[in-house]
Short mmCIF file of C-alpha atoms and ligand atoms in Angstrom, two decimals:
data_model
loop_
_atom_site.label_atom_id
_atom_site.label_comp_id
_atom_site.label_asym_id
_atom_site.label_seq_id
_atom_site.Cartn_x
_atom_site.Cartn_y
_atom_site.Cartn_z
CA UNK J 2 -141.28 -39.50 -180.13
CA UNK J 3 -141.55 -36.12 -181.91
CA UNK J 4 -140.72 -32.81 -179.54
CA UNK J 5 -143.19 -29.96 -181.22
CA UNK J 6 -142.12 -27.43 -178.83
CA UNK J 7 -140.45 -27.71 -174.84
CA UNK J 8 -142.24 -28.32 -171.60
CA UNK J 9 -142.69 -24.90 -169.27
CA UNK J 10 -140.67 -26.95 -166.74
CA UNK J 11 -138.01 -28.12 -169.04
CA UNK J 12 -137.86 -24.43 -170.64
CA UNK J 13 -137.31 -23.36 -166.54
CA UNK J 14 -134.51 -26.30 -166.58
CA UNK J 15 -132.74 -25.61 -170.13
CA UNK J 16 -128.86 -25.74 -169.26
CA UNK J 17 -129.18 -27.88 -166.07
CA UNK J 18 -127.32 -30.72 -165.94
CA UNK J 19 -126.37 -32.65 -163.35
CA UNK J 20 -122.31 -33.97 -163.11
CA UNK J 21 -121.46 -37.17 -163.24
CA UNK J 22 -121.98 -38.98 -159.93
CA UNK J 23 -122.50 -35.88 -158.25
CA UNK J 24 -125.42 -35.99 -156.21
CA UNK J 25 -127.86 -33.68 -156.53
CA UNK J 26 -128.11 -30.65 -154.13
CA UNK J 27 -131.16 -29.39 -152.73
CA UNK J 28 -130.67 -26.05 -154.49
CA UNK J 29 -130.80 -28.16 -157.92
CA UNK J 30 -133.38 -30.10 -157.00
CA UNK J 31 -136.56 -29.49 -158.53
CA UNK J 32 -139.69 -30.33 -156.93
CA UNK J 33 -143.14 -29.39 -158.28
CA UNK J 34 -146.73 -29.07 -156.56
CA UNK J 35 -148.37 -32.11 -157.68
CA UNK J 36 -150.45 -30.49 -160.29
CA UNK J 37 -147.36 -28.49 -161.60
CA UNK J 38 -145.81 -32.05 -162.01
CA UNK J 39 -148.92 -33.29 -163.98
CA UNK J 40 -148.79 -30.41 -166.03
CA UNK J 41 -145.01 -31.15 -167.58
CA UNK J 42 -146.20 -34.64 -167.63
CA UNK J 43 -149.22 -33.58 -169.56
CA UNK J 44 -147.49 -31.45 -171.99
CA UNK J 45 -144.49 -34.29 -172.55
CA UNK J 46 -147.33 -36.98 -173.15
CA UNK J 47 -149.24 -34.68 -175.98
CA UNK J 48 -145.73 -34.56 -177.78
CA UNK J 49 -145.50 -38.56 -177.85
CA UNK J 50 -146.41 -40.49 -180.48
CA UNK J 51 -147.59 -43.65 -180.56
CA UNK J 52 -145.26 -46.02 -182.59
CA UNK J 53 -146.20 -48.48 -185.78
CA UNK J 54 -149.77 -50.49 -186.48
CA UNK J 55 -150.89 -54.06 -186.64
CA UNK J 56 -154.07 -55.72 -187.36
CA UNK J 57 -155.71 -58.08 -184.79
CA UNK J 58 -158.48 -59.80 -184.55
CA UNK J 59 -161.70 -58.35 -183.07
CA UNK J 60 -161.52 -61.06 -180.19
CA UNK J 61 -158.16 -60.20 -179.42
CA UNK J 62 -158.89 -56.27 -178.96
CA UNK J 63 -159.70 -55.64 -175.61
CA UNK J 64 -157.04 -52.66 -174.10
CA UNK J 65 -155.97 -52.16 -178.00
CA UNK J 66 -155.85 -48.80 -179.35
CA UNK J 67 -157.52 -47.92 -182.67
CA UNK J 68 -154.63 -46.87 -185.01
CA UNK J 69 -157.91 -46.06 -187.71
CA UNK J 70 -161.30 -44.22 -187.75
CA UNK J 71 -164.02 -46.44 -187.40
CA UNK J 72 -167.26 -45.36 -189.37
CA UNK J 73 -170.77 -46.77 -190.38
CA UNK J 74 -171.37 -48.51 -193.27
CA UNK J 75 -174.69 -47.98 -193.23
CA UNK J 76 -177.61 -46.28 -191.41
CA UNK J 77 -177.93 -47.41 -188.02
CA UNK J 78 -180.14 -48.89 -187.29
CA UNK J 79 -180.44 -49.59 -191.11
CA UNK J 80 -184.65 -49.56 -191.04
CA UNK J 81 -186.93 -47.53 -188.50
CA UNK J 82 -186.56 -50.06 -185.59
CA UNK J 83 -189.61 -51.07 -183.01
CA UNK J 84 -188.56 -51.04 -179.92
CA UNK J 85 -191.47 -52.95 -178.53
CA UNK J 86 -193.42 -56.01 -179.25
CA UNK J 87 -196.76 -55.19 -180.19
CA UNK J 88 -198.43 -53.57 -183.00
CA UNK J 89 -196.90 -50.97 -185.38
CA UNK J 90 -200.01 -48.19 -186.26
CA UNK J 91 -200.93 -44.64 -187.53
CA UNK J 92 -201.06 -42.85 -184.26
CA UNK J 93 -203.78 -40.78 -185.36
CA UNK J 94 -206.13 -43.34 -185.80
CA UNK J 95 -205.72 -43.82 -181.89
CA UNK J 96 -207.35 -40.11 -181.50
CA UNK J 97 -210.47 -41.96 -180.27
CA UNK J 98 -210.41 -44.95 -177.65
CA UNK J 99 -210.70 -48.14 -177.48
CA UNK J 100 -209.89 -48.28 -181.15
CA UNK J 101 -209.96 -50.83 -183.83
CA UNK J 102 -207.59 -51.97 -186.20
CA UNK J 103 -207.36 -54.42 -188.92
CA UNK J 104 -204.38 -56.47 -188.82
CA UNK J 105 -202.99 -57.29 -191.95
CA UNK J 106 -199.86 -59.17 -191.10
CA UNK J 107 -196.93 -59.69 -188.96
CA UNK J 108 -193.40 -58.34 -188.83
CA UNK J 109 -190.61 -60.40 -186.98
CA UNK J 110 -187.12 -59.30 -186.63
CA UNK J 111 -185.00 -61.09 -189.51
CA UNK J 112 -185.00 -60.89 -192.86
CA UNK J 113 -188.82 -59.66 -193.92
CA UNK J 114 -189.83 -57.77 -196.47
CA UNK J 115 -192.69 -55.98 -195.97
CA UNK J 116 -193.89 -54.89 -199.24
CA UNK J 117 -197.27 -53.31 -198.88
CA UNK J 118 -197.52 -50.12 -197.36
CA UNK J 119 -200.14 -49.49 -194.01
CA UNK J 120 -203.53 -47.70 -194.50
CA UNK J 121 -205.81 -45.71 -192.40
CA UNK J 122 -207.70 -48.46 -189.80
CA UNK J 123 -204.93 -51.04 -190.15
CA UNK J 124 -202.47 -52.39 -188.09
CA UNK J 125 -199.34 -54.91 -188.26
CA UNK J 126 -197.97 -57.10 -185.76
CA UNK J 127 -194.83 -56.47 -184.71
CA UNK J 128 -192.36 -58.14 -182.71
CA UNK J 129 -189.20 -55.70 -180.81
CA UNK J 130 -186.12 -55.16 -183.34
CA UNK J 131 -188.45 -55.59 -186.35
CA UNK J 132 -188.69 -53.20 -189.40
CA UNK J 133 -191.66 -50.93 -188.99
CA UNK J 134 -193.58 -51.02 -191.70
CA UNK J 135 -194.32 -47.90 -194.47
CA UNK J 136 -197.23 -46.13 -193.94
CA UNK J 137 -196.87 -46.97 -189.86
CA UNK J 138 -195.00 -43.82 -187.48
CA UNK J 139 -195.66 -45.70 -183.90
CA UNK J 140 -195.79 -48.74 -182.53
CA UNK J 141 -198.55 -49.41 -179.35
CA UNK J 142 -196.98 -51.78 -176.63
CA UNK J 143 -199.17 -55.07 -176.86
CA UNK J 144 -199.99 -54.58 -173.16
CA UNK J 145 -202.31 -52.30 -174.44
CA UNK J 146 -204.23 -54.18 -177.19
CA UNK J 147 -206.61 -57.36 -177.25
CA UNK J 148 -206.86 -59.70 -180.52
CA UNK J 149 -210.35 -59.88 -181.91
CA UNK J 150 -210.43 -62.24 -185.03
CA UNK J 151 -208.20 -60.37 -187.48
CA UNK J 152 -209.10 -56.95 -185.64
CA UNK J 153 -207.29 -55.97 -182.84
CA UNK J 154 -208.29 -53.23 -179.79
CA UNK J 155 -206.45 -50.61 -178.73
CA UNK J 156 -206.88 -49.06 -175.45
CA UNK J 157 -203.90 -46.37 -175.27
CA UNK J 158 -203.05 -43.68 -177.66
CA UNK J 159 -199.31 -43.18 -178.77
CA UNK J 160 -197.57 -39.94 -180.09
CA UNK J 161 -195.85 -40.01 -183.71
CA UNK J 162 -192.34 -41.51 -183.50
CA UNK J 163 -193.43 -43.56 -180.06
CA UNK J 164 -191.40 -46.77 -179.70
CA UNK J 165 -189.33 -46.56 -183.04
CA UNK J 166 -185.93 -45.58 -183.56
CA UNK J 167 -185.50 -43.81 -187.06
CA UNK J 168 -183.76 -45.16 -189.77
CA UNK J 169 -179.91 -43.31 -188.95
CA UNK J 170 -180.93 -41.83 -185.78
CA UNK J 171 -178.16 -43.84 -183.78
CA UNK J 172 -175.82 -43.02 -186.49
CA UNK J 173 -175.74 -41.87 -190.31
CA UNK J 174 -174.04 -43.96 -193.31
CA UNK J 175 -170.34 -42.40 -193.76
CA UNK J 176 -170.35 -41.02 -189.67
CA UNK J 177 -167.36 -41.73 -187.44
CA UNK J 178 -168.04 -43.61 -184.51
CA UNK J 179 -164.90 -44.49 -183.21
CA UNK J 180 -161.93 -41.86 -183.69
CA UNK J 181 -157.88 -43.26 -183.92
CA UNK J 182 -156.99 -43.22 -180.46
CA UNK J 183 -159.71 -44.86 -178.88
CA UNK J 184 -158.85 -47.23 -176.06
CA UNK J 185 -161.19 -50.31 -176.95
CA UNK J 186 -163.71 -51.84 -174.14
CA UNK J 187 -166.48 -53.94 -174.64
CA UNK J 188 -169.59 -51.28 -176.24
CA UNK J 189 -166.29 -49.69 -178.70
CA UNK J 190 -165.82 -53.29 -179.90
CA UNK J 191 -169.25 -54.24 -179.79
CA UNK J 192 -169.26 -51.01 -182.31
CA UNK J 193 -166.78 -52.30 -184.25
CA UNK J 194 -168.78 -55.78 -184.86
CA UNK J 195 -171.83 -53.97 -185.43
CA UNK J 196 -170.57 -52.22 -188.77
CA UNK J 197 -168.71 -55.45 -190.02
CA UNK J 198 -165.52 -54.93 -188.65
CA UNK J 199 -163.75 -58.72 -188.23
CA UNK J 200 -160.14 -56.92 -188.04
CA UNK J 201 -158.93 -53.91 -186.55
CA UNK J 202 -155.27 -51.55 -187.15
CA UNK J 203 -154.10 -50.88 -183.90
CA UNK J 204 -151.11 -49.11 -182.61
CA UNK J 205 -148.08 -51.55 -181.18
CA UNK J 206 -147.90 -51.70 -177.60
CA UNK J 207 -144.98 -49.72 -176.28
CA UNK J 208 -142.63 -51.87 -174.61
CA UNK J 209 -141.37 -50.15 -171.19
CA UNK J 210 -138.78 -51.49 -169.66
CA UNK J 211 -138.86 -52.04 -165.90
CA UNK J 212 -135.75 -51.58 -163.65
CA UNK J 213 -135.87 -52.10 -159.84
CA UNK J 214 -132.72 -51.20 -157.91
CA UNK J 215 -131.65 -51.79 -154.47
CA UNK J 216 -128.90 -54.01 -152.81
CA UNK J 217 -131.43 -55.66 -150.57
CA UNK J 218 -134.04 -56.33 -153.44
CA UNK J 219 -133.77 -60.26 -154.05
CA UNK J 220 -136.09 -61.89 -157.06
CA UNK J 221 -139.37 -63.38 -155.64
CA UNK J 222 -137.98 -66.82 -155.90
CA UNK J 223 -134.71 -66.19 -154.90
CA UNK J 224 -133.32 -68.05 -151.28
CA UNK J 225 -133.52 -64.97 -148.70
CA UNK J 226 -131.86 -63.46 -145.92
CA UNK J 227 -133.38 -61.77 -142.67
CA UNK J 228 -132.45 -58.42 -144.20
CA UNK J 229 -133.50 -59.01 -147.91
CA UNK J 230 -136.72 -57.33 -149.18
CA UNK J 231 -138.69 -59.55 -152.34
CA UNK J 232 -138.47 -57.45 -154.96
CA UNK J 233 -142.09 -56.56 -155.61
CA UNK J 234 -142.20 -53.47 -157.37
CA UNK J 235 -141.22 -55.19 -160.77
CA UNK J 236 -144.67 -57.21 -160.35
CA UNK J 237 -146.81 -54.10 -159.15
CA UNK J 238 -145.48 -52.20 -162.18
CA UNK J 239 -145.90 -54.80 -164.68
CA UNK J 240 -149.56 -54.78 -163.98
CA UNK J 241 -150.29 -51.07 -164.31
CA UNK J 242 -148.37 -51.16 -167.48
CA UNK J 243 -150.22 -53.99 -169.00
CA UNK J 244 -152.72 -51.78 -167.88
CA UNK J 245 -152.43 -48.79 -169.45
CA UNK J 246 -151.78 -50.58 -172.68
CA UNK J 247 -147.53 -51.10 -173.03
CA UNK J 248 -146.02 -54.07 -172.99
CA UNK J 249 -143.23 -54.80 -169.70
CA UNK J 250 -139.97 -55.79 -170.07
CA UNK J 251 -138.36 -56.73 -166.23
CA UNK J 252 -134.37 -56.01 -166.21
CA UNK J 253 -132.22 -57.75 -164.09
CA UNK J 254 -132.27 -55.94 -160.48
CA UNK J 255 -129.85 -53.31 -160.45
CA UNK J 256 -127.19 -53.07 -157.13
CA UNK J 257 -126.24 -49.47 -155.67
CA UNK J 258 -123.30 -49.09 -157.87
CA UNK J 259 -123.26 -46.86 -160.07
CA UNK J 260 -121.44 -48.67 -163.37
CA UNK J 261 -123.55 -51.98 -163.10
CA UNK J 262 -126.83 -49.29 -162.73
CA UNK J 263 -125.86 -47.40 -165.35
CA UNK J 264 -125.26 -50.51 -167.98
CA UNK J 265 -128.88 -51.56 -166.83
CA UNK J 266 -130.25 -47.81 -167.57
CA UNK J 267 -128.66 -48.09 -171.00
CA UNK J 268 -130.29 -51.34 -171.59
CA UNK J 269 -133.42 -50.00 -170.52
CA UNK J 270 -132.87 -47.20 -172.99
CA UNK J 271 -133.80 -49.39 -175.66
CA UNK J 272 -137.34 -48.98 -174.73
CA UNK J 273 -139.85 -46.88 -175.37
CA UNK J 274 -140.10 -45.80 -172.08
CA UNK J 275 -137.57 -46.78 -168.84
CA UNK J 276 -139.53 -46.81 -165.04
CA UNK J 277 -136.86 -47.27 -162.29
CA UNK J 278 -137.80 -47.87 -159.15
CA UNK J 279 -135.60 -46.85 -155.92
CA UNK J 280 -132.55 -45.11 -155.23
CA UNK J 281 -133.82 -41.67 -155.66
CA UNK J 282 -134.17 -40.65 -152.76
CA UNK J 283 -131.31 -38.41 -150.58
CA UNK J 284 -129.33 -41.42 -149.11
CA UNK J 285 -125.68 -42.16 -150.40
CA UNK J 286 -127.00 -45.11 -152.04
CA UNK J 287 -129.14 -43.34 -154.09
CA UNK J 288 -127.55 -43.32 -157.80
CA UNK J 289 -130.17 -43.00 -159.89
CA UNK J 290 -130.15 -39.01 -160.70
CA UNK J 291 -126.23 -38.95 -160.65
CA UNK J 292 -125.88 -42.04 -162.96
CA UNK J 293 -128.74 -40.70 -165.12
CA UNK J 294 -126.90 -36.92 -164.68
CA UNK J 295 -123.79 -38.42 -166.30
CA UNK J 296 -125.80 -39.60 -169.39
CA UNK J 297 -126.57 -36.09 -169.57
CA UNK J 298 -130.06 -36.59 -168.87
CA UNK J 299 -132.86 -33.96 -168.24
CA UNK J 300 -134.95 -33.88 -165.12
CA UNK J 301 -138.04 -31.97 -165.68
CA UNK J 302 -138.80 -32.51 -161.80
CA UNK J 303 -136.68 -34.15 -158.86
CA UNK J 304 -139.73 -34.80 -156.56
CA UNK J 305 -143.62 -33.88 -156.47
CA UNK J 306 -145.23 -32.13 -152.96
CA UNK J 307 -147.10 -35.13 -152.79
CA UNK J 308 -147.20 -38.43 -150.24
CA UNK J 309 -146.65 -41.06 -150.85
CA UNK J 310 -144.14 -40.63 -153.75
CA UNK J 311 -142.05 -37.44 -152.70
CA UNK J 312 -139.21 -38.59 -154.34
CA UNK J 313 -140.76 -38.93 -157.99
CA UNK J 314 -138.30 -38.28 -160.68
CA UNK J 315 -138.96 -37.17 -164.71
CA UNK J 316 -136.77 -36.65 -167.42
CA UNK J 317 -135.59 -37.48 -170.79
CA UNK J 318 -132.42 -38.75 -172.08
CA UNK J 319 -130.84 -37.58 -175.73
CA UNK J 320 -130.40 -40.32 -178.75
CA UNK J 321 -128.83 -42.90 -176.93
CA UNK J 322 -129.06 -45.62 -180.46
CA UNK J 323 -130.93 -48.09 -181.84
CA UNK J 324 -133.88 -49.25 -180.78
CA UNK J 325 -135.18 -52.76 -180.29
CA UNK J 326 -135.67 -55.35 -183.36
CA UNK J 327 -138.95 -54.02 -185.41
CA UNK J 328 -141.82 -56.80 -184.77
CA UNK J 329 -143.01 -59.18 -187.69
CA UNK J 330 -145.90 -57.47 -189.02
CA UNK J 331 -145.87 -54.27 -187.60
CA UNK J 332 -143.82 -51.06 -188.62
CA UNK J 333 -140.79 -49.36 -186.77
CA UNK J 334 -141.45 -49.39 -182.62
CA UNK J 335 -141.43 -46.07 -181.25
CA UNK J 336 -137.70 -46.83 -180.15
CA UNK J 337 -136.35 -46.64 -182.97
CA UNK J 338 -137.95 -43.31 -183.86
CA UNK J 339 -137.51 -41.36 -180.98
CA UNK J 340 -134.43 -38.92 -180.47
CA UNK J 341 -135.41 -38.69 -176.81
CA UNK J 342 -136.37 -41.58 -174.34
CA UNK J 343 -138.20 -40.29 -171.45
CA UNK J 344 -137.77 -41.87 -167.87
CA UNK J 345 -139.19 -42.07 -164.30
CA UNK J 346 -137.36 -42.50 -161.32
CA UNK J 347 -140.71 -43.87 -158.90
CA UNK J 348 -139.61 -43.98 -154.88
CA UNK J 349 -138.75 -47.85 -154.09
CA UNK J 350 -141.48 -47.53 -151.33
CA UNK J 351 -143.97 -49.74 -153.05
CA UNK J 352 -147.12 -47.97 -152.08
CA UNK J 353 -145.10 -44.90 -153.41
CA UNK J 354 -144.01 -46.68 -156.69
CA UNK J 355 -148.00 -47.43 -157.50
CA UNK J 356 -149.25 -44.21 -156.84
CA UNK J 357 -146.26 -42.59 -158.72
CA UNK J 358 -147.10 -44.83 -161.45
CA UNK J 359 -150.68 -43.73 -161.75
CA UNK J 360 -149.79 -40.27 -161.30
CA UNK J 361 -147.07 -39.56 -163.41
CA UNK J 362 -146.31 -42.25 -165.43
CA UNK J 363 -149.46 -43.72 -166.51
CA UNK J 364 -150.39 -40.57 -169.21
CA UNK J 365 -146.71 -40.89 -170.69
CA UNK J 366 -147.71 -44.65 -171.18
CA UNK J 367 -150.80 -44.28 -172.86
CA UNK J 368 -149.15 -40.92 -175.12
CA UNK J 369 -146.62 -43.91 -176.51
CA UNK J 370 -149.93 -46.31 -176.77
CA UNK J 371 -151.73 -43.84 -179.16
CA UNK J 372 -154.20 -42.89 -176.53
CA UNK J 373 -156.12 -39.50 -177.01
CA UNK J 374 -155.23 -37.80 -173.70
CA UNK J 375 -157.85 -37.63 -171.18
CA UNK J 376 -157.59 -35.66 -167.82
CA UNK J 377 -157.23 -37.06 -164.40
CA UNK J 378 -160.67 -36.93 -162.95
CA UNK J 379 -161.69 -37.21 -159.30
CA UNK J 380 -165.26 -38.99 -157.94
CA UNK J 381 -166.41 -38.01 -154.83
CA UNK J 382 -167.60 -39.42 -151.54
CA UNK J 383 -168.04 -38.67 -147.86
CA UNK J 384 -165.43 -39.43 -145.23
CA UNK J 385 -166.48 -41.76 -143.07
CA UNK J 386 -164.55 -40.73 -139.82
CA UNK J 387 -162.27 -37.51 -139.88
CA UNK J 388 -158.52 -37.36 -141.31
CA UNK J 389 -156.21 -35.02 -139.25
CA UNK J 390 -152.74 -34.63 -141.69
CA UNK J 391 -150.20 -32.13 -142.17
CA UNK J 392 -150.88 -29.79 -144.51
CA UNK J 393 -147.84 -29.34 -147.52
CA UNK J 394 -148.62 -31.93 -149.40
CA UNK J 395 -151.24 -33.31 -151.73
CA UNK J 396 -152.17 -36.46 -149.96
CA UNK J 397 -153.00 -40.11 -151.80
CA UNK J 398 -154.29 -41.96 -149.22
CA UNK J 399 -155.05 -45.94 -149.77
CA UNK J 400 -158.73 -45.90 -148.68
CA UNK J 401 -162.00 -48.32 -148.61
CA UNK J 402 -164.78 -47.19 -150.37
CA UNK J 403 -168.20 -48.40 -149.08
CA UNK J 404 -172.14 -47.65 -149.01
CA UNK J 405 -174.89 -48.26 -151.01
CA UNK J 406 -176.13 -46.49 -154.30
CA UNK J 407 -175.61 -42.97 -153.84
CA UNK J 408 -174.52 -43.12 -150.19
CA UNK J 409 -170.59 -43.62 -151.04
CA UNK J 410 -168.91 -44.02 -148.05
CA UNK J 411 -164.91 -42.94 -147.76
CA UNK J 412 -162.16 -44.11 -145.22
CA UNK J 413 -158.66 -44.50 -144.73
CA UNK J 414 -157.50 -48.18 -144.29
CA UNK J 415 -155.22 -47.91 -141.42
CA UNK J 416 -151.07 -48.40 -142.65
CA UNK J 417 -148.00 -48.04 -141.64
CA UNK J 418 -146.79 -45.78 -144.27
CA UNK J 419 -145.44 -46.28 -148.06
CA UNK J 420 -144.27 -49.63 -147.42
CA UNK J 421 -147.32 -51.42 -146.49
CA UNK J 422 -148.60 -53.70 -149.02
CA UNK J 423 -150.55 -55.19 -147.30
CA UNK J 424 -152.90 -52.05 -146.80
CA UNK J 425 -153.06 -51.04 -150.33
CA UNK J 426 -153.97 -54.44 -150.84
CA UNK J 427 -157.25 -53.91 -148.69
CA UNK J 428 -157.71 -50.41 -150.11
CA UNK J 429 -159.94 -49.86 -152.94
CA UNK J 430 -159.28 -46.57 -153.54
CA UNK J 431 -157.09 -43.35 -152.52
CA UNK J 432 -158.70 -40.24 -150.46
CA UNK J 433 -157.04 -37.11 -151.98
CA UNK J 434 -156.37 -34.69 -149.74
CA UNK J 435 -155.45 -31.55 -150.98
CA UNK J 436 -152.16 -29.58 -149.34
CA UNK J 437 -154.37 -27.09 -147.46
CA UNK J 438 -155.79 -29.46 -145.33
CA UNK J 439 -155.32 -30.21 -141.72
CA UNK J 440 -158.32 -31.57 -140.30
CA UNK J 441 -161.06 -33.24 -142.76
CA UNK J 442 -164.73 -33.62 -140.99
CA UNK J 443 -166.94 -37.17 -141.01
CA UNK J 444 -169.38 -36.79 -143.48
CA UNK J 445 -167.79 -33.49 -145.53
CA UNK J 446 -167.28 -34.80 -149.50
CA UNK J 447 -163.34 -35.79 -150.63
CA UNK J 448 -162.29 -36.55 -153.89
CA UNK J 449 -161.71 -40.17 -154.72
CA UNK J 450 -159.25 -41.57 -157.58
CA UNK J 451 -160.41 -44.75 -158.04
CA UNK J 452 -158.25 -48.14 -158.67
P1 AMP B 530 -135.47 -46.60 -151.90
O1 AMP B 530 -136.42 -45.77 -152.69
O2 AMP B 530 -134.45 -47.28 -152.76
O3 AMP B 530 -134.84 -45.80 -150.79
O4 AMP B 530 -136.31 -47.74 -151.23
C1 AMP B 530 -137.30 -47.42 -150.29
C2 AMP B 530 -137.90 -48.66 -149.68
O5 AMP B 530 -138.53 -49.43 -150.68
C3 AMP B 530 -136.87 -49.57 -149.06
O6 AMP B 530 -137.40 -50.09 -147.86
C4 AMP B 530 -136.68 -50.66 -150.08
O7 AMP B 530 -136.27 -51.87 -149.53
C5 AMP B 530 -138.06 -50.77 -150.68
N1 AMP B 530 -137.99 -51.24 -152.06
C6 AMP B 530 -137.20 -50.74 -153.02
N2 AMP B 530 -137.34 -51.41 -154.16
C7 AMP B 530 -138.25 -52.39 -153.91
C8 AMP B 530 -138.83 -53.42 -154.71
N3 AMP B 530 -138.47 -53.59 -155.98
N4 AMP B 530 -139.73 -54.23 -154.15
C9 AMP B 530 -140.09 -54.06 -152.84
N5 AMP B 530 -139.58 -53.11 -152.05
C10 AMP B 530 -138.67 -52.28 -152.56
MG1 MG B 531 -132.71 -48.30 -152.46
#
């Protein structure tokens, strides 16, 4: 990871340290509006860089990110293309109508070569995808003609240009169609293909390592007490990484105590990026920020105005050694390049831990993957019955998007807070509700972040 210059909110933090196992005190605590918090995240993610390349298979692409320029090898489409069956004509000898053509041949997509050029009064058949022939600048649908021996009628006119692409007008030889740093889905690999391309470089996945803390948290499998929470947060996590294009790596649970925690941080370290989840909230048992304090880590925020997911934490820790093993095949991982390993500290809550993910997390992820940065964008919808909140903070809440078409329909799926999984399950979506707002009208437009 290269550092071209500091965060604002790490300039605002330079000297701060936290002490080791001290916990932190609400005067050092630093917690950002949620779009101040997405700012420093922002700024931290356009200093990553991705780490080494491999090539892969076209097949095998999906979610990869382009580690080259992808460009045309030739015109596209290579010949002017008809984009209609019927027949390819002069569309001035349609001034007058019905007219009458003499057909001369045919043209089928494939390999043709049409070596004559067209004349004035005559007419090819064409089929759509074909190579329109010299001499021809339109092509008339053949809904609009009737065969007559080897004449054919035409009872519509068509403009110059009418139902043919141009030779290069989708793209010229030499132009870049894909730019390093593209995520590839299925029309960017369907790109690929269509200019020859069997094998792709892409960037290596960064591996983030995945550390879930809590004396309660038992594995999934594990035999359970009345008391003991599953630990689920690992799972949640390792999907929205996978995601947003790094590879998971689970740790062992971490307990609330503070030198077993703080081997597992170390170990996690070795990533290219470390997500905890739990303990950083304001109980006693909540280590992470001290333990991560006396690695003389620094927090560019403490917590984000926002619910669920208050407790958010962000930072970077100082070379802290070699990185994992290099891959066959593919040059140096990011973790053994980077002087700095960033962190987050998501709230254990798991609702909070996916929406902290997607928040926060998610852009730092896809820096590390190679991906150009995009912004967080919104879609709207109405609400569907009102929302009465608190105002103070920015407001994610798991929702059910419905309607038809154009008619998008918005509403809350009732929960009982962070810790519902079972609601976020039904939800399809989050309502955002900004800080300001108390009481949100049925039918007024809210912004929608998608899942
Ligand atoms: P914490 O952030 O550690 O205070 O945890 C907040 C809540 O989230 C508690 O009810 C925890 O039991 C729960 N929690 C923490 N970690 C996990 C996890 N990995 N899976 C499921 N629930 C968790
Ligand atoms: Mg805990």
């Amino acid at each position: 990871m290269r550092f071209a210059g500091a965060a604002a909110a790490a300039g605002m933090l330079r000297g701060f340290r936290y002490h080791l196992f001290m916990p932190p005190t609400p005067s050092q605590s630093l917690v950002l509006t949620f779009e101040e918090a997405r700012r420093v995240v922002e700024d931290q993610a356009s200093q990553t860089a991705p780490g080494g390349n491999e090539t892969i298979d076209l097949l095998h692409a999906a979610g990869r990110v382009l580690a080259e320029a992808i460009t045309a090898d030739r015109d596209i489409p290579p010949f002017p293309r008809s984009t209609r069956d019927g027949y390819a004509v002069r569309a001035a000898d349609l001034a007058t109508l019905p007219a009458k053509l003499k057909v001369i041949g045919e043209i089928k997509a494939g390999p043709v070569q049409v070596a004559s050029a067209m004349n004035r009064g005559q007419a090819f058949s064409i089929m759509t995808g074909a190579p329109v022939p010299q001499g021809a600048d339109a092509v008339v649908m053949v809904e609009y003609t009737s065969p007559q021996g080897d004449h054919v009628e035409v009872t519509k006119g068509v403009a110059p240009g009418e139902n043919v692409v141009a030779q290069g007008a989708e793209a010229k030889r030499g132009s870049l169609l894909l730019d390093r740093g593209t995520r590839l889905n299925e029309a960017a690999i369907a790109l690929a293909a269509s200019v020859g391309r069997s094998r792709l470089q892409v960037f290596v996945r960064p591996r983030v390592a995945v550390l879930t803390t809590g004396d309660e948290i038992v594995a999934v499998d594990a035999e359970i007490s009345s008391t003991q929470i599953r630990n689920s947060n690992s799972y949640s996590l390792a999907v929205q990484i996978q995601k947003a294009g790094g590879d998971p790596v689970l740790l062992p649970i971490a307990p609330d105590e503070p030198r077993r925690l703080r081997q597992l941080i170390e170990e996690g370290l070795q990533s290219d990026l470390l997500i905890m989840t739990g303990g950083v909230s304001m109980g006693r048992y909540d280590l992470v920020e001290p333990v991560l304090a006396g690695l003389q880590a620094e927090f560019f925020f403490t917590g984000a105005k926002i619910q669920p997911g208050r407790p958010v934490v962000f930072g970077r820790v100082g070379s802290c050694g070699a990185g994992a093993p290099a891959r066959e095949g593919a040059s140096a991982p990011l973790s053994q390049q980077r002087s700095h390993k960033h962190f987050f500290g998501l709230p254990g809550n798991p609702v909070s831990t996916m929406v902290t993910f997607e928040l926060f997390a998610k852009p730092m992820l896809e820096a590390g993957a190679g991906m150009s940065p995009r912004p967080l964008t919104f879609v709207h919808a109405r609400l569907k019955s009102d929302i009465r909140i608190k105002t103070g903070l920015t407001r994610f809440l798991p929702a059910i998007l419905s309607g038809k078409y154009e008619d998008s329909l918005a509403e809350p799926v009732p929960w009982q807070g962070s810790g519902d999984i079972a609601a976020r399950a039904r939800a399809n979506c989050y309502i955002v509700v900004p800080p300001d707002r108390e009481h949100i009208l049925t039918s007024e437009w809210v912004a929608i972040m998608s899942l």
